[in-house]
Amino acid sequence: MKNNSSYARTTPLHSPQLVCALMRLSTRFLPALTDPLNSLNSLCFPSRHFSTNSTSKSLSPTPMAAAIPKPSIAAVDTEEGIARRFWIKFRKEAIFAMHTPFVICLASGNLKLDSFRHYIAQDVHFLTAFAQARYELAEECADDDDAKLGICHLRKSVLEELKMHDSVVKLVVQNGLGSLKTMVEHMPPSFKEREWGCDMFKDSSLNSATVKYRDFLLATASGKVEGVKGPSKLLTPFEKTKVAAYTLGAMTPCMRLYAFLGKELQALIHPSESTHPYKKWIDNYSSEGFQASALQTEDLLDKLSVSLTGEELDIIEKLYYQAMKLEIEFFNAQMLDQYTVVPLTKGHDPAADRLVIFSDFDLTCTVVDSSAILAEIAIITAPKFDQNQPENQITRMSSANLRNTWGVLSKRYTEEYEQCIENILPSEKVEEFNYEGLCKALEQLSDFEKIANSRVIESSVLKGLSLDDIKRAGERLILQDGCTSFFQSIVKNESLIADVHILSYCWCGDLIRSAFSSGDLHVLNVHANEFTFKESISTGEIVKNVESPMDKLKAFRGILESCSNDRKNLTVYIGDSVGDLLCLLAADIGIVIGSSSSLRRVGSQFGVSFVPLFPFLVKKQKECVEGSSSHWKGLSGTLYTVSSWAEIHAFILGW
């Protein structure tokens, strides 16, 4: 069991699925319920409650529950423009772009100037085509005067961006910064013109990523999308508008992504800092002017898309997503001749290194605590009324009594858990990290968790659950966005020697194994409690393997001790609650996902520092010197916070 005082986990765009799942559950299987959201609240043991404005997802855990179809982007929130909805939907791609080695080095200020020059050369080629071809074609196709005027204005903005590139390099030269100055001294006079001409980079060959992105935009602007006619064959204003919308759909991600990166990187530079070599580049993309241009591009896309069909909007969504991926490839293709702190596995040597990934399950991997799932299975499959049951079957209480019992257990757990947390906190915050003191405090929490589990067993609420029902519920269990793909990338990477272990308080390991089996992740090692079964029906007893923070730490250490000594281990632990705290700190890298207030409160009182991962990576990159390598060490007292699995994936594996 686990508990945080911050119960709801925010995962954008999923509240429609939550409401749909719960309403379907109440309508089909629990017709007597009048408030399905509150009914799930009462099931969540230990007290993970959902409110009606929660954006967390849920599921119908019974074997009869149908899969919930994912609504199309055109079918949800029609009051919000599609540009904004697409950005939210594909925001994780922006996270991958932000964590590319090039952007990390640029943000840190230690990006080698030859690499920056190479990037500028590629970007100039791209932006020239972006301005001269894409906006001209889009302007030609737009049949609305306001749209034409807006596109013309945006084209001028891109030309200003080209001028900015020129001034950035000139500023670098004026500062006398190394190899770029030497390079510029041998350039033709055209460099000194106000605007860059292609002469400056006529010898700079385009890399494949730049060519691919450029050709994608040209093809889209030419109408070569899903059988759409090219501009010269467009007969009606509507056909022209459609191609203009498609073109804007392919260009908008570039504007929004650079506006996003500009703001994120600007936040890392102190206002008084003037020595950052790429500050002018960052200032440009974080400026009010560029932010306004990005918004105007999005507004134009919204305007041109108003009259389009759902199928045509789906095409724009695909173009938007493809453009986001091409942006990541563009950053990843930039020339780098220096050590980088990302991705973590970049320097992995299969002959000498082993990556050991540990992860919690409930609300780290899932969006609903497993206790709520098991409770729902028990209630739905229980007899409606107290009645005589066959002697050869395990006796069960009625669904009404079962629901009431769950409610009592959950309420008692919550109240006593909160009191336990109060009791273990020191009266004053310690000045230095105190791991031993934290261990002693969490021993008290461990005793509490074991007592709470014993109550559950004695209550008989876990009696009579079918193993098949549990497995089907696991297969339908919705995991956090990006969780499955991260583990799939780990286990399918043949050049990576890695072990993955799931450490969980979950009462039923079969539920966890089934949840990951749907993603073809049978090789994950699951360390959890287990139901006991008689002829595939649960007896109500639990095999107690992992009940507490101390049990998790014991399992963590035991796994590492069992590893062979032929390789050096690098350990990463991913968790979200107080129960994970000891393992998070013991690992070389402890990553906290989510926003548990109780985890931060307890950790902070014992001197634990919680540091956002991205700013730390930039700082670590800044501290790198030629020939150095980064070192990660456990028990440092520092944990790294993220808001999504995309950040974890980008940091450890890259794109």
Coordinates of C-alpha atoms in Angstrom, one line a residue, residues 59 207 215:
L59 CA -10.5 1.9 -16.6
N207 CA 22.8 17.0 -43.7
D215 CA 11.5 18.3 -48.6

